[in-house]
PDB file of C-alpha atoms in Angstrom:
ATOM      1  CA  UNK A   1       0.000   0.000   0.000  1.00 79.00           C
ATOM      2  CA  UNK A   2       2.839   2.431   0.796  1.00 76.00           C
ATOM      3  CA  UNK A   3       4.238   1.863  -2.672  1.00 81.00           C
ATOM      4  CA  UNK A   4       0.908   2.855  -4.248  1.00 75.00           C
ATOM      5  CA  UNK A   5       0.722   5.964  -2.055  1.00 79.00           C
ATOM      6  CA  UNK A   6       4.049   7.190  -3.447  1.00 77.00           C
ATOM      7  CA  UNK A   7       3.374   6.149  -7.038  1.00 81.00           C
ATOM      8  CA  UNK A   8       0.050   8.015  -7.324  1.00 75.00           C
ATOM      9  CA  UNK A   9       1.489  11.539  -6.860  1.00 80.00           C
ATOM     10  CA  UNK A  10       4.594  10.578  -8.852  1.00 79.00           C
ATOM     11  CA  UNK A  11       2.363   9.888 -11.846  1.00 80.00           C
ATOM     12  CA  UNK A  12       1.502  13.615 -11.787  1.00 84.00           C
ATOM     13  CA  UNK A  13       4.927  14.882 -10.650  1.00 83.00           C
ATOM     14  CA  UNK A  14       7.449  12.280 -11.864  1.00 84.00           C
ATOM     15  CA  UNK A  15      10.527  14.216 -10.714  1.00 88.00           C
ATOM     16  CA  UNK A  16       9.361  14.992  -7.174  1.00 87.00           C
ATOM     17  CA  UNK A  17      12.499  14.293  -5.121  1.00 93.00           C
ATOM     18  CA  UNK A  18      10.620  13.615  -1.861  1.00 91.00           C
ATOM     19  CA  UNK A  19       8.216  11.226  -3.551  1.00 93.00           C
ATOM     20  CA  UNK A  20      11.023   9.398  -5.320  1.00 95.00           C
ATOM     21  CA  UNK A  21      12.983   9.126  -2.074  1.00 94.00           C
ATOM     22  CA  UNK A  22       9.930   7.752  -0.283  1.00 94.00           C
ATOM     23  CA  UNK A  23       9.313   5.247  -3.059  1.00 94.00           C
ATOM     24  CA  UNK A  24      12.985   4.237  -2.930  1.00 95.00           C
ATOM     25  CA  UNK A  25      12.783   3.657   0.836  1.00 93.00           C
ATOM     26  CA  UNK A  26       9.643   1.545   0.408  1.00 94.00           C
ATOM     27  CA  UNK A  27      11.208  -0.547  -2.367  1.00 96.00           C
ATOM     28  CA  UNK A  28      14.333  -0.999  -0.229  1.00 95.00           C
ATOM     29  CA  UNK A  29      12.244  -2.289   2.693  1.00 92.00           C
ATOM     30  CA  UNK A  30      10.478  -4.634   0.268  1.00 95.00           C
ATOM     31  CA  UNK A  31      13.941  -5.906  -0.792  1.00 95.00           C
ATOM     32  CA  UNK A  32      13.367  -4.806  -4.366  1.00 97.00           C
ATOM     33  CA  UNK A  33      16.821  -3.308  -4.471  1.00 98.00           C
ATOM     34  CA  UNK A  34      17.198  -2.745  -8.222  1.00 98.00           C
ATOM     35  CA  UNK A  35      13.930  -0.797  -8.315  1.00 97.00           C
ATOM     36  CA  UNK A  36      14.981   1.122  -5.192  1.00 98.00           C
ATOM     37  CA  UNK A  37      18.240   2.075  -6.917  1.00 98.00           C
ATOM     38  CA  UNK A  38      16.334   3.586  -9.840  1.00 97.00           C
ATOM     39  CA  UNK A  39      13.993   5.611  -7.620  1.00 97.00           C
ATOM     40  CA  UNK A  40      16.783   6.817  -5.317  1.00 98.00           C
ATOM     41  CA  UNK A  41      19.042   7.817  -8.212  1.00 98.00           C
ATOM     42  CA  UNK A  42      16.172   9.820  -9.709  1.00 97.00           C
ATOM     43  CA  UNK A  43      15.513  11.447  -6.324  1.00 96.00           C
ATOM     44  CA  UNK A  44      19.141  12.485  -5.971  1.00 98.00           C
ATOM     45  CA  UNK A  45      19.187  13.812  -9.546  1.00 97.00           C
ATOM     46  CA  UNK A  46      16.116  15.944  -8.759  1.00 96.00           C
ATOM     47  CA  UNK A  47      17.395  17.229  -5.413  1.00 96.00           C
ATOM     48  CA  UNK A  48      20.615  15.933  -3.836  1.00 94.00           C
ATOM     49  CA  UNK A  49      20.098  18.090  -0.723  1.00 93.00           C
ATOM     50  CA  UNK A  50      16.954  16.636   0.852  1.00 95.00           C
ATOM     51  CA  UNK A  51      17.208  16.592   4.661  1.00 95.00           C
ATOM     52  CA  UNK A  52      18.114  13.346   6.418  1.00 96.00           C
ATOM     53  CA  UNK A  53      15.579  11.113   8.129  1.00 94.00           C
ATOM     54  CA  UNK A  54      15.887   9.602  11.608  1.00 95.00           C
ATOM     55  CA  UNK A  55      14.049   6.311  11.868  1.00 91.00           C
ATOM     56  CA  UNK A  56      13.893   3.062  13.795  1.00 92.00           C
ATOM     57  CA  UNK A  57      14.726   0.036  11.674  1.00 88.00           C
ATOM     58  CA  UNK A  58      15.335  -3.678  11.929  1.00 86.00           C
ATOM     59  CA  UNK A  59      18.922  -4.826  11.585  1.00 86.00           C
ATOM     60  CA  UNK A  60      19.254  -8.342  10.147  1.00 81.00           C
ATOM     61  CA  UNK A  61      20.240 -10.865  12.807  1.00 82.00           C
ATOM     62  CA  UNK A  62      19.675  -8.448  15.694  1.00 86.00           C
ATOM     63  CA  UNK A  63      16.403  -8.314  17.647  1.00 90.00           C
ATOM     64  CA  UNK A  64      14.468  -5.089  18.080  1.00 91.00           C
ATOM     65  CA  UNK A  65      14.378  -1.744  16.338  1.00 93.00           C
ATOM     66  CA  UNK A  66      17.415   0.533  16.178  1.00 90.00           C
ATOM     67  CA  UNK A  67      17.688   4.259  15.524  1.00 91.00           C
ATOM     68  CA  UNK A  68      19.558   5.359  12.420  1.00 93.00           C
ATOM     69  CA  UNK A  69      19.988   8.548  10.439  1.00 95.00           C
ATOM     70  CA  UNK A  70      19.864   8.141   6.681  1.00 95.00           C
ATOM     71  CA  UNK A  71      19.210   9.923   3.441  1.00 97.00           C
ATOM     72  CA  UNK A  72      18.622   8.962  -0.170  1.00 97.00           C
ATOM     73  CA  UNK A  73      22.357   8.504  -0.778  1.00 98.00           C
ATOM     74  CA  UNK A  74      22.884   6.165   2.184  1.00 98.00           C
ATOM     75  CA  UNK A  75      19.809   4.112   1.265  1.00 97.00           C
ATOM     76  CA  UNK A  76      21.107   4.009  -2.305  1.00 98.00           C
ATOM     77  CA  UNK A  77      24.431   2.684  -0.981  1.00 98.00           C
ATOM     78  CA  UNK A  78      22.680  -0.041   1.030  1.00 98.00           C
ATOM     79  CA  UNK A  79      20.558  -0.901  -2.018  1.00 98.00           C
ATOM     80  CA  UNK A  80      23.693  -1.444  -4.103  1.00 98.00           C
ATOM     81  CA  UNK A  81      25.211  -3.517  -1.288  1.00 98.00           C
ATOM     82  CA  UNK A  82      22.180  -5.805  -1.032  1.00 97.00           C
ATOM     83  CA  UNK A  83      21.891  -6.011  -4.825  1.00 98.00           C
ATOM     84  CA  UNK A  84      25.407  -7.479  -4.842  1.00 98.00           C
ATOM     85  CA  UNK A  85      27.409  -4.477  -6.044  1.00 98.00           C
ATOM     86  CA  UNK A  86      29.820  -3.908  -3.150  1.00 98.00           C
ATOM     87  CA  UNK A  87      32.077  -1.647  -5.239  1.00 98.00           C
ATOM     88  CA  UNK A  88      29.239   0.795  -5.983  1.00 98.00           C
ATOM     89  CA  UNK A  89      28.131   0.605  -2.338  1.00 98.00           C
ATOM     90  CA  UNK A  90      31.670   1.348  -1.157  1.00 98.00           C
ATOM     91  CA  UNK A  91      31.940   4.435  -3.377  1.00 98.00           C
ATOM     92  CA  UNK A  92      28.598   5.761  -2.147  1.00 98.00           C
ATOM     93  CA  UNK A  93      29.239   4.973   1.533  1.00 98.00           C
ATOM     94  CA  UNK A  94      32.576   6.800   1.314  1.00 98.00           C
ATOM     95  CA  UNK A  95      30.764   9.864  -0.046  1.00 98.00           C
ATOM     96  CA  UNK A  96      28.078   9.666   2.652  1.00 98.00           C
ATOM     97  CA  UNK A  97      30.511   9.307   5.574  1.00 98.00           C
ATOM     98  CA  UNK A  98      32.681  12.120   4.180  1.00 98.00           C
ATOM     99  CA  UNK A  99      29.643  14.400   4.540  1.00 97.00           C
ATOM    100  CA  UNK A 100      28.249  12.751   7.690  1.00 97.00           C
ATOM    101  CA  UNK A 101      31.006  11.065   9.715  1.00 97.00           C
ATOM    102  CA  UNK A 102      28.675  10.698  12.712  1.00 96.00           C
ATOM    103  CA  UNK A 103      26.166   8.421  10.942  1.00 97.00           C
ATOM    104  CA  UNK A 104      26.771   5.030  12.565  1.00 97.00           C
ATOM    105  CA  UNK A 105      24.708   3.104  10.024  1.00 96.00           C
ATOM    106  CA  UNK A 106      26.636   4.485   7.060  1.00 98.00           C
ATOM    107  CA  UNK A 107      29.959   3.822   8.805  1.00 98.00           C
ATOM    108  CA  UNK A 108      28.761   0.255   9.339  1.00 97.00           C
ATOM    109  CA  UNK A 109      27.717   0.000   5.682  1.00 98.00           C
ATOM    110  CA  UNK A 110      31.187   1.152   4.730  1.00 98.00           C
ATOM    111  CA  UNK A 111      32.564  -1.639   6.905  1.00 98.00           C
ATOM    112  CA  UNK A 112      30.358  -4.320   5.356  1.00 98.00           C
ATOM    113  CA  UNK A 113      31.260  -3.156   1.835  1.00 98.00           C
ATOM    114  CA  UNK A 114      34.951  -3.381   2.724  1.00 98.00           C
ATOM    115  CA  UNK A 115      34.410  -6.888   4.153  1.00 98.00           C
ATOM    116  CA  UNK A 116      32.812  -8.004   0.878  1.00 98.00           C
ATOM    117  CA  UNK A 117      35.729  -6.534  -1.065  1.00 98.00           C
ATOM    118  CA  UNK A 118      38.308  -8.270   1.157  1.00 98.00           C
ATOM    119  CA  UNK A 119      39.716  -5.251   2.994  1.00 98.00           C
ATOM    120  CA  UNK A 120      39.363  -6.528   6.553  1.00 98.00           C
ATOM    121  CA  UNK A 121      41.645  -3.952   8.200  1.00 98.00           C
ATOM    122  CA  UNK A 122      39.736  -0.994   6.763  1.00 98.00           C
ATOM    123  CA  UNK A 123      36.433  -2.733   7.564  1.00 98.00           C
ATOM    124  CA  UNK A 124      37.461  -3.057  11.199  1.00 98.00           C
ATOM    125  CA  UNK A 125      38.282   0.661  11.291  1.00 98.00           C
ATOM    126  CA  UNK A 126      34.864   1.534   9.836  1.00 98.00           C
ATOM    127  CA  UNK A 127      33.026  -0.677  12.343  1.00 98.00           C
ATOM    128  CA  UNK A 128      35.030   0.836  15.210  1.00 98.00           C
ATOM    129  CA  UNK A 129      34.228   4.340  13.963  1.00 98.00           C
ATOM    130  CA  UNK A 130      30.549   3.393  13.905  1.00 97.00           C
ATOM    131  CA  UNK A 131      30.813   2.298  17.542  1.00 97.00           C
ATOM    132  CA  UNK A 132      32.580   5.505  18.534  1.00 97.00           C
ATOM    133  CA  UNK A 133      29.730   7.624  17.197  1.00 96.00           C
ATOM    134  CA  UNK A 134      26.979   5.300  18.458  1.00 94.00           C
ATOM    135  CA  UNK A 135      28.275   3.012  21.230  1.00 94.00           C
ATOM    136  CA  UNK A 136      26.811  -0.474  21.076  1.00 93.00           C
ATOM    137  CA  UNK A 137      25.450  -0.022  17.529  1.00 94.00           C
ATOM    138  CA  UNK A 138      24.485  -3.653  16.843  1.00 94.00           C
ATOM    139  CA  UNK A 139      25.311  -3.802  13.131  1.00 95.00           C
ATOM    140  CA  UNK A 140      28.881  -2.698  13.847  1.00 96.00           C
ATOM    141  CA  UNK A 141      29.165  -5.168  16.739  1.00 96.00           C
ATOM    142  CA  UNK A 142      28.071  -7.976  14.385  1.00 95.00           C
ATOM    143  CA  UNK A 143      30.563  -6.690  11.806  1.00 97.00           C
ATOM    144  CA  UNK A 144      33.453  -6.935  14.271  1.00 97.00           C
ATOM    145  CA  UNK A 145      32.291 -10.384  15.351  1.00 96.00           C
ATOM    146  CA  UNK A 146      32.257 -11.450  11.694  1.00 96.00           C
ATOM    147  CA  UNK A 147      35.873 -10.337  11.472  1.00 97.00           C
ATOM    148  CA  UNK A 148      36.673 -12.321  14.634  1.00 97.00           C
ATOM    149  CA  UNK A 149      37.410  -9.134  16.576  1.00 94.00           C
ATOM    150  CA  UNK A 150      35.984  -8.301  19.981  1.00 86.00           C
ATOM    151  CA  UNK A 151      33.822  -5.238  20.150  1.00 80.00           C
ATOM    152  CA  UNK A 152      34.806  -2.595  22.734  1.00 79.00           C
TER     153      UNK A 152
END
């Protein structure tokens, strides 16, 4: 239903950055990553400066909801990661954390992208940075555990 609610106004205003971002978030949650990529890229092309969103989300393998800050670019990075394109995700996560070094979820995404690309030392640094900005952030804790490293 959420998808339909975003698509209806987009049929009248196809380049509405907010609507495209919302549609991209919905498609991401539905695990339709390739479609999310298209919507999020269009959103960023229409307006790359939309304000960030703070939300509570599920983190795979970790019970409960967790607070994150994200924007269209960080959701686009995660979409590429889950679609299997770790190199594109890495490039985007690097851009996001350069602008927002205090976003734990994006730091963690940077770490996971580096893990997939075989750079374990840099991945550990990214996960540790995530934990510095948001102590106990579960995705970063799981990332360190995956690397066989104890979380602080």
